[in-house]
PDB file of C-alpha atoms in Angstrom:
ATOM      1  CA  MET A  19     -66.589 -48.624 -64.834  1.00 65.00           C
ATOM      2  CA  LYS A  20     -63.893 -49.984 -67.343  1.00 82.00           C
ATOM      3  CA  ASN A  21     -60.942 -48.877 -64.564  1.00 88.00           C
ATOM      4  CA  LYS A  22     -62.369 -51.222 -61.827  1.00 92.00           C
ATOM      5  CA  PHE A  23     -62.647 -53.750 -64.678  1.00 92.00           C
ATOM      6  CA  LEU A  24     -58.848 -53.319 -65.585  1.00 93.00           C
ATOM      7  CA  LYS A  25     -57.607 -53.341 -62.143  1.00 94.00           C
ATOM      8  CA  ARG A  26     -59.944 -56.821 -61.356  1.00 95.00           C
ATOM      9  CA  LEU A  27     -58.391 -58.065 -64.618  1.00 94.00           C
ATOM     10  CA  MET A  28     -54.653 -57.615 -63.598  1.00 96.00           C
ATOM     11  CA  VAL A  29     -55.441 -58.824 -59.882  1.00 96.00           C
ATOM     12  CA  MET A  30     -56.565 -62.115 -61.826  1.00 96.00           C
ATOM     13  CA  VAL A  31     -53.640 -62.337 -63.983  1.00 96.00           C
ATOM     14  CA  ILE A  32     -51.050 -61.594 -61.287  1.00 96.00           C
ATOM     15  CA  LEU A  33     -52.712 -64.320 -59.247  1.00 95.00           C
ATOM     16  CA  LEU A  34     -52.608 -66.905 -62.186  1.00 95.00           C
ATOM     17  CA  LEU A  35     -48.970 -66.117 -62.753  1.00 95.00           C
ATOM     18  CA  ALA A  36     -48.065 -66.479 -59.079  1.00 93.00           C
ATOM     19  CA  CYS A  37     -50.181 -69.954 -58.999  1.00 90.00           C
ATOM     20  CA  PHE A  38     -48.322 -71.064 -62.357  1.00 90.00           C
ATOM     21  CA  ALA A  39     -45.033 -70.105 -61.175  1.00 89.00           C
ATOM     22  CA  VAL A  40     -45.433 -72.041 -57.486  1.00 89.00           C
ATOM     23  CA  THR A  41     -46.567 -75.357 -59.829  1.00 87.00           C
ATOM     24  CA  ALA A  42     -43.593 -74.888 -61.895  1.00 83.00           C
ATOM     25  CA  ILE A  43     -41.032 -74.421 -58.749  1.00 83.00           C
ATOM     26  CA  THR A  44     -42.501 -77.419 -57.062  1.00 81.00           C
ATOM     27  CA  ILE A  45     -42.384 -79.738 -60.450  1.00 78.00           C
ATOM     28  CA  SER A  46     -38.670 -78.502 -60.867  1.00 75.00           C
ATOM     29  CA  LEU A  47     -37.886 -79.537 -57.398  1.00 73.00           C
ATOM     30  CA  ASP A  48     -39.661 -82.515 -57.699  1.00 67.00           C
ATOM     31  CA  SER A  49     -39.870 -82.991 -53.858  1.00 62.00           C
ATOM     32  CA  PRO A  50     -39.241 -80.900 -51.009  1.00 59.00           C
ATOM     33  CA  ALA A  51     -36.463 -83.425 -49.946  1.00 57.00           C
ATOM     34  CA  SER A  52     -34.606 -82.832 -52.990  1.00 54.00           C
ATOM     35  CA  PHE A  53     -34.197 -78.907 -51.708  1.00 55.00           C
ATOM     36  CA  PRO A  54     -30.628 -78.483 -51.230  1.00 60.00           C
ATOM     37  CA  VAL A  55     -30.856 -76.566 -48.257  1.00 56.00           C
ATOM     38  CA  ASP A  56     -31.508 -78.400 -45.098  1.00 55.00           C
ATOM     39  CA  ILE A  57     -33.881 -76.822 -42.614  1.00 50.00           C
TER      40      ILE A  57
END
């Protein structure tokens, strides 16, 4: 039981960190147009 709970907790933490990272990157870029690479 504890092992399953720990695995689930780790997944939740990783997802939260990923969301936070995406938000931080988006804010730092301000807008897609400010990205230096033109596709």
